[in-house]
Tab-separated table of C-alpha atoms in Angstrom:
chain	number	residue	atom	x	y	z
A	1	UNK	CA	214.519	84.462	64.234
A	2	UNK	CA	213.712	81.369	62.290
A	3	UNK	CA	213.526	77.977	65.021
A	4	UNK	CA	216.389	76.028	64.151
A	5	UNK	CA	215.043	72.459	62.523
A	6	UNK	CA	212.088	74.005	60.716
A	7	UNK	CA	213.573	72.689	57.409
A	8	UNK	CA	212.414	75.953	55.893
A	9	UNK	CA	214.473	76.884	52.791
A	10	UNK	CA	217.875	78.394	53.610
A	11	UNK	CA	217.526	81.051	51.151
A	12	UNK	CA	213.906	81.272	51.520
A	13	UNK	CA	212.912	85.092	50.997
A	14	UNK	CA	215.539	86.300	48.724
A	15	UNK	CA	214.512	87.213	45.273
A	16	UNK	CA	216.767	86.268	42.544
A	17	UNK	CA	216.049	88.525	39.151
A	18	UNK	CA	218.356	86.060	36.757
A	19	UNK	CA	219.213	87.374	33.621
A	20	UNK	CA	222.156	85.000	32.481
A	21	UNK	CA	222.110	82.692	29.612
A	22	UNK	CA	224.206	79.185	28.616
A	23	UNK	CA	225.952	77.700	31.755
A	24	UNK	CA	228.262	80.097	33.624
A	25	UNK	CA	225.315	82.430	35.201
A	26	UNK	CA	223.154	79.766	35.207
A	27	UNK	CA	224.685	77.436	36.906
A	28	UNK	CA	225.063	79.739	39.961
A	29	UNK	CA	221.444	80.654	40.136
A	30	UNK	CA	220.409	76.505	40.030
A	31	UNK	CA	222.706	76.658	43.402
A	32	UNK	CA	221.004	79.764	44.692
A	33	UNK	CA	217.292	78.281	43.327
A	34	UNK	CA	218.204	74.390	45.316
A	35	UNK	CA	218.787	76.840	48.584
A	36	UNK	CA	215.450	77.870	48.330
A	37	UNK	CA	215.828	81.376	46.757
A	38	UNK	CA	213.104	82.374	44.306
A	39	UNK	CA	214.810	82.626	41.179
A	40	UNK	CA	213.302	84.554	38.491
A	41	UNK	CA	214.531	83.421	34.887
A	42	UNK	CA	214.415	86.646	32.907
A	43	UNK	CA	214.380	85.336	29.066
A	44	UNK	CA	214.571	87.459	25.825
A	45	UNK	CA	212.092	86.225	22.857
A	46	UNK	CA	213.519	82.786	21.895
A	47	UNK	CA	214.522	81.874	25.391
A	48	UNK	CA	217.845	81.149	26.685
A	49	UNK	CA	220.013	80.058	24.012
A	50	UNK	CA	220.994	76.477	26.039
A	51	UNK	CA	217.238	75.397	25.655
A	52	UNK	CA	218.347	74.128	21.887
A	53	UNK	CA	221.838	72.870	23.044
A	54	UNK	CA	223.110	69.834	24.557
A	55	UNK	CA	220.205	67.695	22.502
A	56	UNK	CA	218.922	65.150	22.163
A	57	UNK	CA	215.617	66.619	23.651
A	58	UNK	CA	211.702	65.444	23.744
A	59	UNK	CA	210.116	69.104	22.909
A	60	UNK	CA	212.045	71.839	21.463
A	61	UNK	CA	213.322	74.355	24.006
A	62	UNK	CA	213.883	72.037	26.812
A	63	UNK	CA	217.088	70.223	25.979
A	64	UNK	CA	219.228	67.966	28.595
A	65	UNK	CA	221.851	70.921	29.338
A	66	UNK	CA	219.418	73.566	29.990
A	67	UNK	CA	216.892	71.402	32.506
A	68	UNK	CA	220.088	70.540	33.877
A	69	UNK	CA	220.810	74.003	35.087
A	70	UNK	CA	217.580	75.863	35.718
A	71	UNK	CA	215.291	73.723	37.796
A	72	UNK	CA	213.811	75.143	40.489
A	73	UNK	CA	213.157	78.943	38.350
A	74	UNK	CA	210.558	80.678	36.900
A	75	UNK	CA	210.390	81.722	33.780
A	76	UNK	CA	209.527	85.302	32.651
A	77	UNK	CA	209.307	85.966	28.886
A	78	UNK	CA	210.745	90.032	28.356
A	79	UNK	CA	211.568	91.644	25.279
A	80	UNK	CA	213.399	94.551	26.958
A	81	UNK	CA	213.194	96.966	23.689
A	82	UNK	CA	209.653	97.226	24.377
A	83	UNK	CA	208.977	99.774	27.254
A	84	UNK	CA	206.196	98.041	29.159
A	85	UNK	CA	208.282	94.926	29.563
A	86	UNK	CA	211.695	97.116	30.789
A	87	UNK	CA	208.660	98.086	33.169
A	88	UNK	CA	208.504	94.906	33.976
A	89	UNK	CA	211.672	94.567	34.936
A	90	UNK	CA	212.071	98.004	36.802
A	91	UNK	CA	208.855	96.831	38.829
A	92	UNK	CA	210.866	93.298	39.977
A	93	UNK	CA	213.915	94.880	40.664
A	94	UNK	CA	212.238	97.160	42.962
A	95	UNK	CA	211.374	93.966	45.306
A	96	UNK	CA	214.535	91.629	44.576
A	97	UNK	CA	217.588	91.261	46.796
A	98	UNK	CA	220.164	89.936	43.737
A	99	UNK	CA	220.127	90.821	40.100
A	100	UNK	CA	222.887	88.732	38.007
A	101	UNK	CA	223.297	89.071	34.412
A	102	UNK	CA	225.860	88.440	31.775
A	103	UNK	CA	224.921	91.134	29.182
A	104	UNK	CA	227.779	93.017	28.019
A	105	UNK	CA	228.391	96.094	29.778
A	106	UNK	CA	227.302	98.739	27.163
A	107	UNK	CA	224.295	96.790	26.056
A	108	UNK	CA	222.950	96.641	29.762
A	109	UNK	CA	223.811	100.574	30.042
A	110	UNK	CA	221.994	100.991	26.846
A	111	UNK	CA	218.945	99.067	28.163
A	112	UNK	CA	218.763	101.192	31.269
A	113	UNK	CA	219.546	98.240	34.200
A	114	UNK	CA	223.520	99.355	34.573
A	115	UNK	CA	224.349	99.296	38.481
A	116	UNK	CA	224.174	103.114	38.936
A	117	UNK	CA	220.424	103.049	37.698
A	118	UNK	CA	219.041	99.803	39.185
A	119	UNK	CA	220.472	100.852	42.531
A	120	UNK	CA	218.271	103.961	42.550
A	121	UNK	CA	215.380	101.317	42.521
A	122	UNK	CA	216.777	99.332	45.243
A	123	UNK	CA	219.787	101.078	47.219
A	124	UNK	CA	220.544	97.423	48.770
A	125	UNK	CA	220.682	95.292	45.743
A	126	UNK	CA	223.090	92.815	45.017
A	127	UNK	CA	224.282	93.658	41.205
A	128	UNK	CA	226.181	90.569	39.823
A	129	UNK	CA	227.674	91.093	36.543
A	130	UNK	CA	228.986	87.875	34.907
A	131	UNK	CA	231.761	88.620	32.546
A	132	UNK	CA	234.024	86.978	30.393
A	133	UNK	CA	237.171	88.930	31.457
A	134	UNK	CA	237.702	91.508	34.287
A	135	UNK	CA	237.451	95.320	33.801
A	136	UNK	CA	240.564	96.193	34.786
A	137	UNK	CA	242.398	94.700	32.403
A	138	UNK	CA	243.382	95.155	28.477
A	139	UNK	CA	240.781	92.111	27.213
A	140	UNK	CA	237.820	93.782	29.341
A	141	UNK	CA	234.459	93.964	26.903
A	142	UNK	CA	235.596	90.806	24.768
A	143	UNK	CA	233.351	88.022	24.348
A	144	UNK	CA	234.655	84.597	26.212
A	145	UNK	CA	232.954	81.064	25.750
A	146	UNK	CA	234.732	78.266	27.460
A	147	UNK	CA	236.809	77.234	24.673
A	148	UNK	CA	238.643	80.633	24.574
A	149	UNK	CA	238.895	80.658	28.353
A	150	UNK	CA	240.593	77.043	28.025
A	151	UNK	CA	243.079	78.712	25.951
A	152	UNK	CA	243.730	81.716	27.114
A	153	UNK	CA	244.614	80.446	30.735
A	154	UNK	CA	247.026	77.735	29.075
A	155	UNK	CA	244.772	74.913	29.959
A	156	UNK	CA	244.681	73.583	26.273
A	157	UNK	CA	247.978	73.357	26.899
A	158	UNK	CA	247.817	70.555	29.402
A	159	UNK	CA	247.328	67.148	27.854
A	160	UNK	CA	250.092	67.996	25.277
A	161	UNK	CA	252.471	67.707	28.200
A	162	UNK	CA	250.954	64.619	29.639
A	163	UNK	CA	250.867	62.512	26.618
A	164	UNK	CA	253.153	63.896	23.979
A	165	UNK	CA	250.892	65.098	21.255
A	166	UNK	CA	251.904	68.381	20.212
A	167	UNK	CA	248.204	69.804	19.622
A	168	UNK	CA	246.898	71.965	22.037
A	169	UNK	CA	243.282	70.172	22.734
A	170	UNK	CA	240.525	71.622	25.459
A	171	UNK	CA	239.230	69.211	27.963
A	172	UNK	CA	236.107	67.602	26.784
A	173	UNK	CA	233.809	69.405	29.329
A	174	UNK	CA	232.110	73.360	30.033
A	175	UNK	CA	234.611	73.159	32.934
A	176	UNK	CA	235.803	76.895	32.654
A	177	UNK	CA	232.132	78.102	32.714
A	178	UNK	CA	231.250	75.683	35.408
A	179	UNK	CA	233.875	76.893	37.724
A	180	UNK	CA	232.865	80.290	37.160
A	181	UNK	CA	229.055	79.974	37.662
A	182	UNK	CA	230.374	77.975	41.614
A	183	UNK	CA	232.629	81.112	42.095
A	184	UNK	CA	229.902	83.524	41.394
A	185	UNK	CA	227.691	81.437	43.684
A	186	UNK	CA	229.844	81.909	46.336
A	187	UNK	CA	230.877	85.217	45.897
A	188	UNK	CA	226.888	86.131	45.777
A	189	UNK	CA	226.477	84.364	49.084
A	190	UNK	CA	228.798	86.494	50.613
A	191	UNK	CA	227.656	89.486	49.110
A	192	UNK	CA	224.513	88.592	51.202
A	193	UNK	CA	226.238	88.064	54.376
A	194	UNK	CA	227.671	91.177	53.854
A	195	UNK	CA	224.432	92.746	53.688
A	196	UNK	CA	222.730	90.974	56.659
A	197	UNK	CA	226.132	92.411	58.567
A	198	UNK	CA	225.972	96.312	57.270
A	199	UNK	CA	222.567	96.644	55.133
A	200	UNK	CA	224.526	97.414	51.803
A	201	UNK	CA	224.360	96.207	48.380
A	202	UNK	CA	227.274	96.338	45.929
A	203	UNK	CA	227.814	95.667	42.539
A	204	UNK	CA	229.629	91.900	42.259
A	205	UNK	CA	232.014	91.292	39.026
A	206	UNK	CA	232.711	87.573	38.660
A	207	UNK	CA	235.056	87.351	35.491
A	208	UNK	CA	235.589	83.417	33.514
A	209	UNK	CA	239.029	84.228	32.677
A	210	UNK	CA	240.324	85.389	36.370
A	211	UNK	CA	238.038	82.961	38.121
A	212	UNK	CA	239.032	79.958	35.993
A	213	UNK	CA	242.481	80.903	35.954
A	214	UNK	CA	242.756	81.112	39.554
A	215	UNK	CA	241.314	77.654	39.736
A	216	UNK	CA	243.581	75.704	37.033
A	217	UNK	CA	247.353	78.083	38.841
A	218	UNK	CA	246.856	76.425	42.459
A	219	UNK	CA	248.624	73.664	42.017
A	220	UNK	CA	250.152	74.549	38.315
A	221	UNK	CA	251.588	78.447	39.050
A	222	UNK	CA	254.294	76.191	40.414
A	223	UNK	CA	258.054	77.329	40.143
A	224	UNK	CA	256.278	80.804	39.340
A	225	UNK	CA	255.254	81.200	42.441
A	226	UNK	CA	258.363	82.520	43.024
A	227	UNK	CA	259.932	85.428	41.934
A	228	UNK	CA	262.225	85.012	40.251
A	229	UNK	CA	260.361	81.807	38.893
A	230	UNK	CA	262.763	78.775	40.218
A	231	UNK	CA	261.118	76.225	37.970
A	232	UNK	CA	259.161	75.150	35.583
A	233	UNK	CA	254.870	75.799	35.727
A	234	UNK	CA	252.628	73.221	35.877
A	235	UNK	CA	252.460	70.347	39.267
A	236	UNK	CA	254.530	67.741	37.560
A	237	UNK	CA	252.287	64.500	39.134
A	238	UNK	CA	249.554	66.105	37.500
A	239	UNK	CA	251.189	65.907	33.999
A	240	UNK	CA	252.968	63.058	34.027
A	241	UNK	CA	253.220	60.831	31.081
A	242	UNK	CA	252.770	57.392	33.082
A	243	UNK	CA	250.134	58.825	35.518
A	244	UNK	CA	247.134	57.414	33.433
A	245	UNK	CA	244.325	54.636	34.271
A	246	UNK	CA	245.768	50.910	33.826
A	247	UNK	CA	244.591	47.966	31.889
A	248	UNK	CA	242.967	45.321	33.066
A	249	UNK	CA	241.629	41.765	31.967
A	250	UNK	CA	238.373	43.655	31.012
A	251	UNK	CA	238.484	47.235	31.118
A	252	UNK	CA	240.961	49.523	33.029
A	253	UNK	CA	241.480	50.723	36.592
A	254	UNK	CA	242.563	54.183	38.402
A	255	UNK	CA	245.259	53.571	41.347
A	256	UNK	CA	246.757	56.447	42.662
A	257	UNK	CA	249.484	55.361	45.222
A	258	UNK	CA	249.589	59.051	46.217
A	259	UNK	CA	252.307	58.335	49.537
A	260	UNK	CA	255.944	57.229	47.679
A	261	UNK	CA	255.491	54.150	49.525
A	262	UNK	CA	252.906	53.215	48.233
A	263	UNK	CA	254.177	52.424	44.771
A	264	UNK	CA	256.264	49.689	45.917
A	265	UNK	CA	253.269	48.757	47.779
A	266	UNK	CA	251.001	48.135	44.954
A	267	UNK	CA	253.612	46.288	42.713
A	268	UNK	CA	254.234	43.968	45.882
A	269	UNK	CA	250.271	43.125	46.201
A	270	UNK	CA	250.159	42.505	42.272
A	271	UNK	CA	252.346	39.827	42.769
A	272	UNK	CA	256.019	41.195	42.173
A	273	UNK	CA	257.991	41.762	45.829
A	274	UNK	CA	261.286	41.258	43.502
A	275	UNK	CA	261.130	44.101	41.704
A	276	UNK	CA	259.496	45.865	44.817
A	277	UNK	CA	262.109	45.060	46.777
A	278	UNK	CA	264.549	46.553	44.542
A	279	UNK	CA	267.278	48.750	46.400
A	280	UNK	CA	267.317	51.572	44.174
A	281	UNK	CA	263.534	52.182	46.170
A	282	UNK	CA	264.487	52.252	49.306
A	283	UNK	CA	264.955	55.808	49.964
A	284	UNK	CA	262.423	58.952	48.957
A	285	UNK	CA	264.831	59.948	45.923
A	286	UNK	CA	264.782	56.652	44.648
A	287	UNK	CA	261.100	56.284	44.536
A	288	UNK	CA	260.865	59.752	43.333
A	289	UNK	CA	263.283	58.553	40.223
A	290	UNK	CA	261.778	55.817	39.735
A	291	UNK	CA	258.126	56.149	39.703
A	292	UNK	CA	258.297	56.210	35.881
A	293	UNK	CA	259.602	52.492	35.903
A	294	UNK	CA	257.272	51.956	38.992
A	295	UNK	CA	254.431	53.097	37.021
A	296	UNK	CA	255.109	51.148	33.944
A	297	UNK	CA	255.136	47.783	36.018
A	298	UNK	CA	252.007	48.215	37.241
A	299	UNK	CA	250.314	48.325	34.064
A	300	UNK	CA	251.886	45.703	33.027
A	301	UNK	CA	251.189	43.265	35.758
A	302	UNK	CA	247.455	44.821	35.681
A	303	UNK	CA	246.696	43.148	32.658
A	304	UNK	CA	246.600	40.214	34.961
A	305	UNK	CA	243.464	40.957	37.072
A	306	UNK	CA	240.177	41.645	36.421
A	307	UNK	CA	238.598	44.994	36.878
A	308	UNK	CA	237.094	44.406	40.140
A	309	UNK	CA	239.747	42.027	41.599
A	310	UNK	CA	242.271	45.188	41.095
A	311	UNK	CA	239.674	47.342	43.122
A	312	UNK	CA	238.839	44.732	45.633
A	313	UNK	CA	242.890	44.283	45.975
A	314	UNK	CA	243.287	47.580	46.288
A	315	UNK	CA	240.656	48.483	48.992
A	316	UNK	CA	241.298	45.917	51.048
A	317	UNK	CA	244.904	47.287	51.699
A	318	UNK	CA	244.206	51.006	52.014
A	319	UNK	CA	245.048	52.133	48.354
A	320	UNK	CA	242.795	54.389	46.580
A	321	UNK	CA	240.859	52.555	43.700
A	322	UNK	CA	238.250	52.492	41.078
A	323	UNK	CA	237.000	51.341	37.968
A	324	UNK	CA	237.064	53.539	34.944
A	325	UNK	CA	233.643	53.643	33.992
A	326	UNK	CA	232.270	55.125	31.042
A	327	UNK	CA	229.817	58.448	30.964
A	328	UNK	CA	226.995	56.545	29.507
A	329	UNK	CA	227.603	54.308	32.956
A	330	UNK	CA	227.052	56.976	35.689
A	331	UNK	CA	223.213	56.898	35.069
A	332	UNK	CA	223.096	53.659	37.161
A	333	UNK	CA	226.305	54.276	39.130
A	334	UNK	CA	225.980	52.512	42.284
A	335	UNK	CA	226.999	54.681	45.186
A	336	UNK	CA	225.504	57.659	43.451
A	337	UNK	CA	221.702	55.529	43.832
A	338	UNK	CA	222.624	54.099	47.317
A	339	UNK	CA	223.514	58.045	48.493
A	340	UNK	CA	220.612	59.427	47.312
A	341	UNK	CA	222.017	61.692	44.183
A	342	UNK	CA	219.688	60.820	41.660
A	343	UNK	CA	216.191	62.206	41.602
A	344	UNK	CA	213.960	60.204	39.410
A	345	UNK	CA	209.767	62.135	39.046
A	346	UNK	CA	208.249	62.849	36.044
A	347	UNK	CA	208.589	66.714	34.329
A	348	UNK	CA	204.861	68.247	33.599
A	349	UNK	CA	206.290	68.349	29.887
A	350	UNK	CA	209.087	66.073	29.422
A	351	UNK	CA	207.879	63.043	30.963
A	352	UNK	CA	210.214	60.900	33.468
A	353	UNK	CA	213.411	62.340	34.804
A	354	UNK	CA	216.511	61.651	35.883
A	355	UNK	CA	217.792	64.908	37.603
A	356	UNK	CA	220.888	65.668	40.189
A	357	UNK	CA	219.924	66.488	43.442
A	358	UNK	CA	222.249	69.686	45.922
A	359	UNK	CA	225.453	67.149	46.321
A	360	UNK	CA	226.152	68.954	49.723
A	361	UNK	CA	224.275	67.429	53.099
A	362	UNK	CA	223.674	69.303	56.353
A	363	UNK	CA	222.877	68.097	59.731
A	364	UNK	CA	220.276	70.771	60.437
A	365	UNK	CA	218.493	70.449	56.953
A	366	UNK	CA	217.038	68.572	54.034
A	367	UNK	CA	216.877	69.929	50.809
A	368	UNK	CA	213.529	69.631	49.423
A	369	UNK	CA	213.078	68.519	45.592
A	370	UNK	CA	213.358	71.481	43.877
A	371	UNK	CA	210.545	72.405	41.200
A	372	UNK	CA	211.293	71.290	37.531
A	373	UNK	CA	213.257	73.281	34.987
A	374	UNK	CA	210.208	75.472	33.433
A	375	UNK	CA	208.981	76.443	29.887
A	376	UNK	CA	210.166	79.122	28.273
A	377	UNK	CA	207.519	81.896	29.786
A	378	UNK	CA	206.155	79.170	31.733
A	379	UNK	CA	205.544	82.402	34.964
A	380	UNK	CA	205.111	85.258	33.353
A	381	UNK	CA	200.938	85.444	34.253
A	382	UNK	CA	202.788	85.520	38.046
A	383	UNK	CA	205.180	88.660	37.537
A	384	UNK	CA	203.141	90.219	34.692
């Protein structure tokens, strides 16, 4: 066994054979690549399809979105309709411990790496299969990008209710493939575990729709958790008209007073105990009829403080508070500098950097800086 404090990679000798594309697949194998497994980037002629999204970009290929996701991998360049390069990939699979992919079922089949035929190269191989829906169900085999996932699991749905604009809109981020690439991670972890415990692979499905809509129904299944349903879906704090960031002198703020009390609390602080003090709050059905009014005086009386008095206000008396800062701002966000989240080096072909380091910390290791996202076939003199 390994001496404990060694600082050796956690996933140091596990062999990664990555053949997923985009975000969803890739973003689990950047997890599995900062724990220290080698990850081996299998690309088709062209390269991963995310190299040309996401732009702007210095050099063709290596756009923001892809260097984003696949640092710390090698590259291998395989056109798998050519036999010596399927060769190739027969020869790596023979020596990995994980093969994920997000090729359609009957194209993989076609190429020859289904699970029945790569496990006769490697009995114990974990054989991740990234799919868009499960294969159980009628919608197994369609294509799914993370609009259509948005949709489909009624997400789009969502800030219609909270602000009162019929259109169904998606949220403005990947957050359905995201989600699915940290399930996958996780359920590829313990696909390992389970192989340290009873030396067998198995083939792993990870589906966007089911994993995404499991994620957005744990607080939103609601009154259809039960059966029959006794209410209405969706958590109703979560879609609530007033529940939105409040103006200030010079920008706006987020409160949340999350315990009823603390509504009354934060109108009291920002200067009005009358309407605080108001009877009607003084038991938990009043607040809980009330917090509409409640949450309308607040922004009104916010309008009175600046930005950072609100926050300071609001600290100092045990509410939870922040600014509402912009995305172009959280490139010099202070507590992500102070905390050590930002990487700044320079890329062999990019130049200077700004990447994201492994957000998790652990007493009993450091995660080293991984290696930079590489050029398309950047490794394949080391696998060829």
């Amino acid at each position: 066994m390994i001496e404990a404090g060694d600082n050796r990679p956690m996933l140091e000798g596990l062999r990664v054979v990555d053949m997923t594309s985009v975000v969803f697949g890739p973003y689990c194998t950047q997890i599995l690549a900062d724990f220290g497994a080698e990850v081996i980037k299998v690309e088709a002629p062209g390269g991963d399809v995310f190299r040309h999204a996401a732009r702007p970009a210095r050099t063709p290929g290596m756009a923001p979105g892809y260097i984003a996701l696949n640092r710390g991998k090698q590259s291998l360049l395989l056109d798998l309709k050519q036999d010596a390069d399927r060769s190739i990939l027969s020869d790596l699979l023979c020596n990995a411990d994980i093969f994920i992919h997000n090729v359609r079922a009957e194209a993989i089949a076609r190429l020859g790496f289904d699970y029945d035929t790569v496990r006769e190269l490697a009995p114990d191989i974990i054989y991740a299969h990234c799919v868009g829906f499960g294969s159980g169900g009628p919608y197994a085999g369609l294509q799914a990008y993370d609009d259509v996932i948005q949709a489909a699991s009624g997400t789009a749905t969502l800030l219609p209710r909270a602000d009162g604009d019929a259109r169904p809109r998606y949220l403005p981020s990947l957050i359905a493939d995201k989600v699915a690439g940290l399930h996958a991670a996780y359920a590829v972890m313990g696909a390992v575990i389970h192989r340290l415990r009873t030396g067998a692979g198995q083939h792993v499905e990870i589906p966007m729709f089911e994993a995404f809509s499991s994620f957005m129904l744990k607080e939103h299944l609601g009154g259809n958790t039960f059966d029959p349903p006794v209410g209405d879906a969706c958590y109703a704090r979560q879609v609530d008209p007033h529940r939105q960031p409040f103006p200030t002198r010079d920008g706006h703020v987020s409160i949340v007073p999350y315990r009823l009390d603390h509504f009354t609390k934060v109108v009291a602080l920002m200067g009005d105990e009358a309407f605080a003090a108001q009877e009607r709050f003084a038991t938990v059905e009043g607040l809980v009829a009330g917090q509409p009014d409640l949450y309308t005086r607040i922004a009104e009386l916010s309008t009175d403080f600046a930005t950072s008095e609100l926050v300071e206000l609001m600290h100092a008396n045990a509410i939870p508070a922040m600014p509402v800062r912009d995305m172009a701002d959280m490139a010099s966000e202070p507590h992500l500098h102070a905390s050590g989240f930002f990487l700044r080096r320079e890329h062999p072909s990019e130049g200077a950097m700004v990447e994201m380091r492994e957000p998790s910390r652990f007493s009993g290791w450091d995660a080293p800086d991984p290696a930079p996202a590489p050029r398309l076939g950047e490794h394949d003199s080391t696998y060829r």
